[in-house]
Backbone as numpy.savetxt, mean C-alpha at the origin, in Angstrom:
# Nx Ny Nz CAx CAy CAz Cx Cy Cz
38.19 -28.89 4.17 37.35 -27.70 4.17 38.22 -26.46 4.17
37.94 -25.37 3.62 38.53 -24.37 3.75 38.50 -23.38 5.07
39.27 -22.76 5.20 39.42 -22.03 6.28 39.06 -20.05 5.82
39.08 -20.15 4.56 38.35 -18.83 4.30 36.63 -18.86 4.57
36.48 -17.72 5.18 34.87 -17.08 5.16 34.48 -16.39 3.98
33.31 -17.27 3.81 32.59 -16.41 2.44 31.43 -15.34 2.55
31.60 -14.33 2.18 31.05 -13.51 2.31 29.61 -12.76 0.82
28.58 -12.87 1.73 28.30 -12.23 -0.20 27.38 -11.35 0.02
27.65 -10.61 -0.44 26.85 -9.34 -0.49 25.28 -9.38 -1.10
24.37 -9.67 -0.61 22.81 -9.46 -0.99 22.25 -8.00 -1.26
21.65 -7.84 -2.25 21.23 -6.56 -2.47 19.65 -6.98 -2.77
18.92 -7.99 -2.41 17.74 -8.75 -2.77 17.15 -9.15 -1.78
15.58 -8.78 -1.59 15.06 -8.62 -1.02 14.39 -10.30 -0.65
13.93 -10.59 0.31 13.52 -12.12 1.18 13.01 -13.05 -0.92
12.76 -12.26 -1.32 12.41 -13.35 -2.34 10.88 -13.34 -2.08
9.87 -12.88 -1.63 8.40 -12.60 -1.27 7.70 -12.57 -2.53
6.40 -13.01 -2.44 6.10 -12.39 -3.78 5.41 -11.00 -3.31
5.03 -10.12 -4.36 4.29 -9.11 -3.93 2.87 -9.16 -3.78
2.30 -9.99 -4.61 0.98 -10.78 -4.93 1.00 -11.90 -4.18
-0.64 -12.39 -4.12 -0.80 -13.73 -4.23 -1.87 -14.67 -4.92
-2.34 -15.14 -5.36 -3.26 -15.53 -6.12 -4.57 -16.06 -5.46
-5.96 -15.48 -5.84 -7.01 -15.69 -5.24 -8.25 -15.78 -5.94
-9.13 -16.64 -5.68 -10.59 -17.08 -7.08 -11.13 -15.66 -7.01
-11.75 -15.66 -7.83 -12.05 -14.55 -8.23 -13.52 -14.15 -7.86
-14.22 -15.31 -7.15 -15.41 -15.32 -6.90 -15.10 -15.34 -5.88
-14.11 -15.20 -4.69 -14.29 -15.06 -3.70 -13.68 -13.49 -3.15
-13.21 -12.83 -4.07 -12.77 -11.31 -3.69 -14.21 -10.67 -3.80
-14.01 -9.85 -2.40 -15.55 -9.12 -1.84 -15.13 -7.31 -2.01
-16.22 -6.89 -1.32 -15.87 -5.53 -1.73 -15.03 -5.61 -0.70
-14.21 -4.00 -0.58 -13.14 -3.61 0.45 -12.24 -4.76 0.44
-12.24 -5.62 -0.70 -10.67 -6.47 -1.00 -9.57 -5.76 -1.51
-8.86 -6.37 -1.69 -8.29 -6.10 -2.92 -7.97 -6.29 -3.94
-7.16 -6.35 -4.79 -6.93 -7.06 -6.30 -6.22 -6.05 -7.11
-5.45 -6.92 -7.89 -4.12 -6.52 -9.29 -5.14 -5.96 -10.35
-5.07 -5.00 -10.54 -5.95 -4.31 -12.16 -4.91 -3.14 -12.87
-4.58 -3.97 -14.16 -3.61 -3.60 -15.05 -2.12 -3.66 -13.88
-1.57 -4.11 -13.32 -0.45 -4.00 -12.70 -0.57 -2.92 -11.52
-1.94 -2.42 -11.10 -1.74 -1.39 -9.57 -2.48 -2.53 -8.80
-2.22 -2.00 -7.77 -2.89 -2.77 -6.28 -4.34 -1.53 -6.21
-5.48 -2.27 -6.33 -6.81 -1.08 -5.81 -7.38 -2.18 -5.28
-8.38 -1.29 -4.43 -9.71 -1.71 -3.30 -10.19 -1.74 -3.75
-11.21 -2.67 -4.03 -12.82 -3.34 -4.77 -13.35 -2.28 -3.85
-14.29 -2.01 -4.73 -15.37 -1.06 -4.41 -16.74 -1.73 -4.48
-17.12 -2.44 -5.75 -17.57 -2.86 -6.29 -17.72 -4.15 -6.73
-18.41 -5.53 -6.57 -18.17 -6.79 -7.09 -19.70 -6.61 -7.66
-19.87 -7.41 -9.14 -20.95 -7.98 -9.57 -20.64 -9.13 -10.78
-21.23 -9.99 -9.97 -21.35 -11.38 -10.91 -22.33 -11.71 -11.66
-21.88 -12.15 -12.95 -22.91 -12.27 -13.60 -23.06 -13.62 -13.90
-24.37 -14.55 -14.48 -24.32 -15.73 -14.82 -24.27 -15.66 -16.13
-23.57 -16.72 -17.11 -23.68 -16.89 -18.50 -24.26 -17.95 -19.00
-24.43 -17.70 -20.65 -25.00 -19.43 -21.02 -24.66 -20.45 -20.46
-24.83 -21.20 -21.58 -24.56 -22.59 -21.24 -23.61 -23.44 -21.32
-22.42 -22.77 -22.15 -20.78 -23.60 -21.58 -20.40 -22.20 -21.39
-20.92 -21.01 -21.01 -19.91 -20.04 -20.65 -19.40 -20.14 -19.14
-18.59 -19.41 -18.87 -18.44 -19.17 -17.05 -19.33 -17.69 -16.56
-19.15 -17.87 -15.24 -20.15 -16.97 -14.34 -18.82 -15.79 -14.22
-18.89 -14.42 -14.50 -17.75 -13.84 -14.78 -18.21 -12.73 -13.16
-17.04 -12.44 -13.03 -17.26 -11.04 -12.34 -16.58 -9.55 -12.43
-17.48 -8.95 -12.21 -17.07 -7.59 -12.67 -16.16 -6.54 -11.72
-15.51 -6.44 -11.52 -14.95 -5.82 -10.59 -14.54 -4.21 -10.73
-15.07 -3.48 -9.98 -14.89 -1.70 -9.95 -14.01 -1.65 -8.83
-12.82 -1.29 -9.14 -11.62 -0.69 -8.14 -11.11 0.26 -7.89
-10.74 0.87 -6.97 -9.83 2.42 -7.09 -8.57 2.31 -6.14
-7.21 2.40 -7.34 -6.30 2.36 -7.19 -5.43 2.96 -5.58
-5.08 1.97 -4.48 -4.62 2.70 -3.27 -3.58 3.68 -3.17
-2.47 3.79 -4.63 -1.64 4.61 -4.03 -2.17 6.56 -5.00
-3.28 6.34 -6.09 -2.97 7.46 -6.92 -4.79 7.82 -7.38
-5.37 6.92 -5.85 -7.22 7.23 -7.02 -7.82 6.97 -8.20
-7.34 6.12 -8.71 -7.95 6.37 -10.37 -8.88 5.26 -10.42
-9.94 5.18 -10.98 -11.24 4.41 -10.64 -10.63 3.09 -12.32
-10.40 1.67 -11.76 -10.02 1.00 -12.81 -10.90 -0.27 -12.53
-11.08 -0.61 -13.91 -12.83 -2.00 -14.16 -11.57 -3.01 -14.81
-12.69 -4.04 -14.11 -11.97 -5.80 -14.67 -13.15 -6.81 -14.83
-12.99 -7.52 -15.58 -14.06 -8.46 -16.10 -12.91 -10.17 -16.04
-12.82 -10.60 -14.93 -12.65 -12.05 -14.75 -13.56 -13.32 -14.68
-13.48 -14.27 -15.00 -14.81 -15.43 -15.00 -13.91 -16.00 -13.81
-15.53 -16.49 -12.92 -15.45 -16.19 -11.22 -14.48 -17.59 -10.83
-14.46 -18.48 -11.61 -13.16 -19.52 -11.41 -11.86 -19.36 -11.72
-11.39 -18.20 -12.08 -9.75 -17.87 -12.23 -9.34 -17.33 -11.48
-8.02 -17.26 -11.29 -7.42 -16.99 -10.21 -6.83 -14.91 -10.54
-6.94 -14.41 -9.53 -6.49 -12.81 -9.64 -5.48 -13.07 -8.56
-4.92 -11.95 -9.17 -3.86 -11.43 -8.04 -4.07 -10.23 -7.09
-3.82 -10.96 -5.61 -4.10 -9.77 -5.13 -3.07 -9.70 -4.14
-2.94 -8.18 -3.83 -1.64 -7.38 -3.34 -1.10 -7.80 -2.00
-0.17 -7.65 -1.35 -0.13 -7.89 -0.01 -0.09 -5.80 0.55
-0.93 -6.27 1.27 -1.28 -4.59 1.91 -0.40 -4.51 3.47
0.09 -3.71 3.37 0.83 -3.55 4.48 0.60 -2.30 5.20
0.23 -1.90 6.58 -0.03 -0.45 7.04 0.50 -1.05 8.05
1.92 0.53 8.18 3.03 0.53 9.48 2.70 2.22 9.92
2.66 2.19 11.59 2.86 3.72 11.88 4.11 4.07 11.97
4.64 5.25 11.89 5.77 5.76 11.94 5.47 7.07 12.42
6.48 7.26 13.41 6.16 9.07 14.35 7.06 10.28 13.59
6.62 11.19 13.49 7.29 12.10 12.28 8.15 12.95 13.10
9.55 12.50 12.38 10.67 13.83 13.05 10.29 15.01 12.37
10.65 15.04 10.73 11.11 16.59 10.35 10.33 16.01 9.04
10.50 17.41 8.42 9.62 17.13 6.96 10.83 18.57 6.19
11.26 17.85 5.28 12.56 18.98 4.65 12.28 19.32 3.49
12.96 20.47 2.89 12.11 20.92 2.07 11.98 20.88 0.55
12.29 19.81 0.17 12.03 19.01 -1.05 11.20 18.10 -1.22
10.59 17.90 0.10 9.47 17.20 0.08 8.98 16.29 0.66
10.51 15.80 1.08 10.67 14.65 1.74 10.08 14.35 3.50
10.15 13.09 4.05 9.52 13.40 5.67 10.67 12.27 5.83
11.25 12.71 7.27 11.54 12.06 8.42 10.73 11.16 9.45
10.99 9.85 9.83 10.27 9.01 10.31 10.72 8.26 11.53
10.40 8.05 12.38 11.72 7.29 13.24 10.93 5.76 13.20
10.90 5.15 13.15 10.92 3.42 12.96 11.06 2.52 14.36
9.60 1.55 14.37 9.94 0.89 15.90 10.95 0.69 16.50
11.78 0.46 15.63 13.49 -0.27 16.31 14.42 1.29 16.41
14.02 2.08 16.08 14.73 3.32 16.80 15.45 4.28 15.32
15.26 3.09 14.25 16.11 3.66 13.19 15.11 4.74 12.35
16.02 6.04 11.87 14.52 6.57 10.79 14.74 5.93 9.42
13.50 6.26 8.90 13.44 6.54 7.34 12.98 7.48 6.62
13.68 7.92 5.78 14.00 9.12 4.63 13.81 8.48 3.49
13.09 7.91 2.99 12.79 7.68 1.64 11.54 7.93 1.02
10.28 8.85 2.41 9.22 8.50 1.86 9.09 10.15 1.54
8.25 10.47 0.42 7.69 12.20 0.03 6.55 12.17 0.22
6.02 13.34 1.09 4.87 13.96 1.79 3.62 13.49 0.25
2.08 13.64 1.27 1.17 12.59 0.59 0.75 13.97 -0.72
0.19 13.93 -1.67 0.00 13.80 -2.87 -1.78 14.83 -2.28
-2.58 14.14 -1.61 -3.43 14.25 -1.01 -3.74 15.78 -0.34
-4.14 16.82 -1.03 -3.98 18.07 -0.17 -4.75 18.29 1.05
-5.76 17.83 1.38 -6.20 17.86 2.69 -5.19 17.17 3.90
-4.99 16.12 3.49 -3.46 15.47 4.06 -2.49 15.97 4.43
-2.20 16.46 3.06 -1.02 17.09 3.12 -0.84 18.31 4.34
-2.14 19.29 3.99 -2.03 20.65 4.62 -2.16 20.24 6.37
-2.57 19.02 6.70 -3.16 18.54 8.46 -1.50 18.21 8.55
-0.66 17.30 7.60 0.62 16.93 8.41 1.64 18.09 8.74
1.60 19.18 7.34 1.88 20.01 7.19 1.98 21.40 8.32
0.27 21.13 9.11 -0.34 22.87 10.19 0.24 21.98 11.52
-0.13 20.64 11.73 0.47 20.01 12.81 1.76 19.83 13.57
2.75 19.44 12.34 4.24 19.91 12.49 4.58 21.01 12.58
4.22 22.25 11.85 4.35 23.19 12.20 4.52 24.08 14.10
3.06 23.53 14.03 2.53 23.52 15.73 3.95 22.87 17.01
4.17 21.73 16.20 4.85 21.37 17.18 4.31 20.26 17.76
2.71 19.91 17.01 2.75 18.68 17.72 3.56 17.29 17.33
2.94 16.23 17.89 3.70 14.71 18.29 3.05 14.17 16.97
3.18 14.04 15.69 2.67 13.47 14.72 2.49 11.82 14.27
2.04 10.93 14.47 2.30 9.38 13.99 1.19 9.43 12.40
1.98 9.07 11.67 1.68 9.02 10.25 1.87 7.40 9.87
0.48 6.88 9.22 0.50 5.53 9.02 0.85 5.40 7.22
1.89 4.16 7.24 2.39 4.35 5.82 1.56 2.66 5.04
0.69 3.12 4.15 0.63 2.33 3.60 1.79 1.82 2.26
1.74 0.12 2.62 2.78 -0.28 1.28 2.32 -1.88 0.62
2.39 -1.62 -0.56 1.86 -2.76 -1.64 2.47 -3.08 -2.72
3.32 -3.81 -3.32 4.13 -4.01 -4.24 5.19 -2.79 -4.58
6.15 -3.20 -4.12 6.96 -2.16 -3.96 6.97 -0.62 -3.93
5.67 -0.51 -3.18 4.92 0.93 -3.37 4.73 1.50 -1.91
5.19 2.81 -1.58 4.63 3.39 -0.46 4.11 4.55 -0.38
3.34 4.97 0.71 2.59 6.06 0.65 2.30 6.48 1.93
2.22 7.87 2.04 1.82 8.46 3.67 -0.22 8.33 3.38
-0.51 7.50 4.21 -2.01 7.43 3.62 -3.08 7.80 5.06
-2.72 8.35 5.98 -3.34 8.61 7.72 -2.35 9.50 8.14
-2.97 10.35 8.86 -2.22 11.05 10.49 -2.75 10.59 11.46
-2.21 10.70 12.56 -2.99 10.62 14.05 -1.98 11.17 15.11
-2.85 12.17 15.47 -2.28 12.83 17.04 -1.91 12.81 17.77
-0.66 12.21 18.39 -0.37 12.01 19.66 -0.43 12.66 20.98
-0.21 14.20 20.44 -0.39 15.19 21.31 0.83 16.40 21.73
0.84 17.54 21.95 2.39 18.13 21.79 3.54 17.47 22.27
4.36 18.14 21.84 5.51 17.29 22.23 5.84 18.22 23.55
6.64 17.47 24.49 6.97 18.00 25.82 8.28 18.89 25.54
């Protein structure tokens, strides 16, 4: 056996999928599901029945979680869809700098700087008058196929 240590550098993530596959007759409203390659929330399910060697299809009305855009799918209710893995983490807000970006500090103590303030102007302007203030901000980050987003505030209360 050798006496050198091997070392290797990973730049790749657990190998997860981002999806997972689910009948299509069983996604309800407030699911979710893959339409054209975004992750959106069913809004909407309606099934329809067909002839007589057709399948029972369903219709699905979604709106996209990270950007709003209202997107339709027509699957027959025995195939399989993909649907997203949804992830919502809180994070307490240090600083918000001025390119756009927000400061986050992270359960384990570490921050993150990779995420830009929400898109959302009512949102925006509450994380925006709050920090200002000085209060204690916790901002919940939604994330779905390699996608994130500031998508909640909630109050903690001033800071001491």
């Amino acid at each position: 056996m050798s006496d050198e240590e091997h070392h290797f550098d990973s730049h790749a993530d657990a190998g997860a999928s981002k999806t997972y596959p689910q009948q299509a007759g069983t996604i309800r409203k407030n699911g979710y599901i893959v339409i054209k390659s975004r992750p959106c929330k069913v809004v909407e399910v309606s099934t329809s029945k067909t002839g007589k060697h057709g399948h029972a299809k369903c219709h699905f009305v979604a709106i996209d979680i990270f950007n709003g855009k209202k997107l339709e799918d027509i699957v027959p209710s025995s195939h399989n869809c993909d649907v997203p893995h949804v992830n919502r983490t809180d994070y307490q807000l240090i600083d918000i700098s001025e390119d756009g970006f927000v400061s986050l500090l992270t359960d384990n103590g570490n921050t993150k700087d990779d995420l830009r303030l929400p898109t959302d102007e009512s949102l925006l302007s509450q994380i925006k008058e709050g920090f200002a203030e000085g209060k204690d901000l916790v901002v919940s980050v939604m994330s779905a196929m390699g996608e994130e987003q500031i998508c909640a505030l909630k109050d903690i209360g001033p800071k001491n």
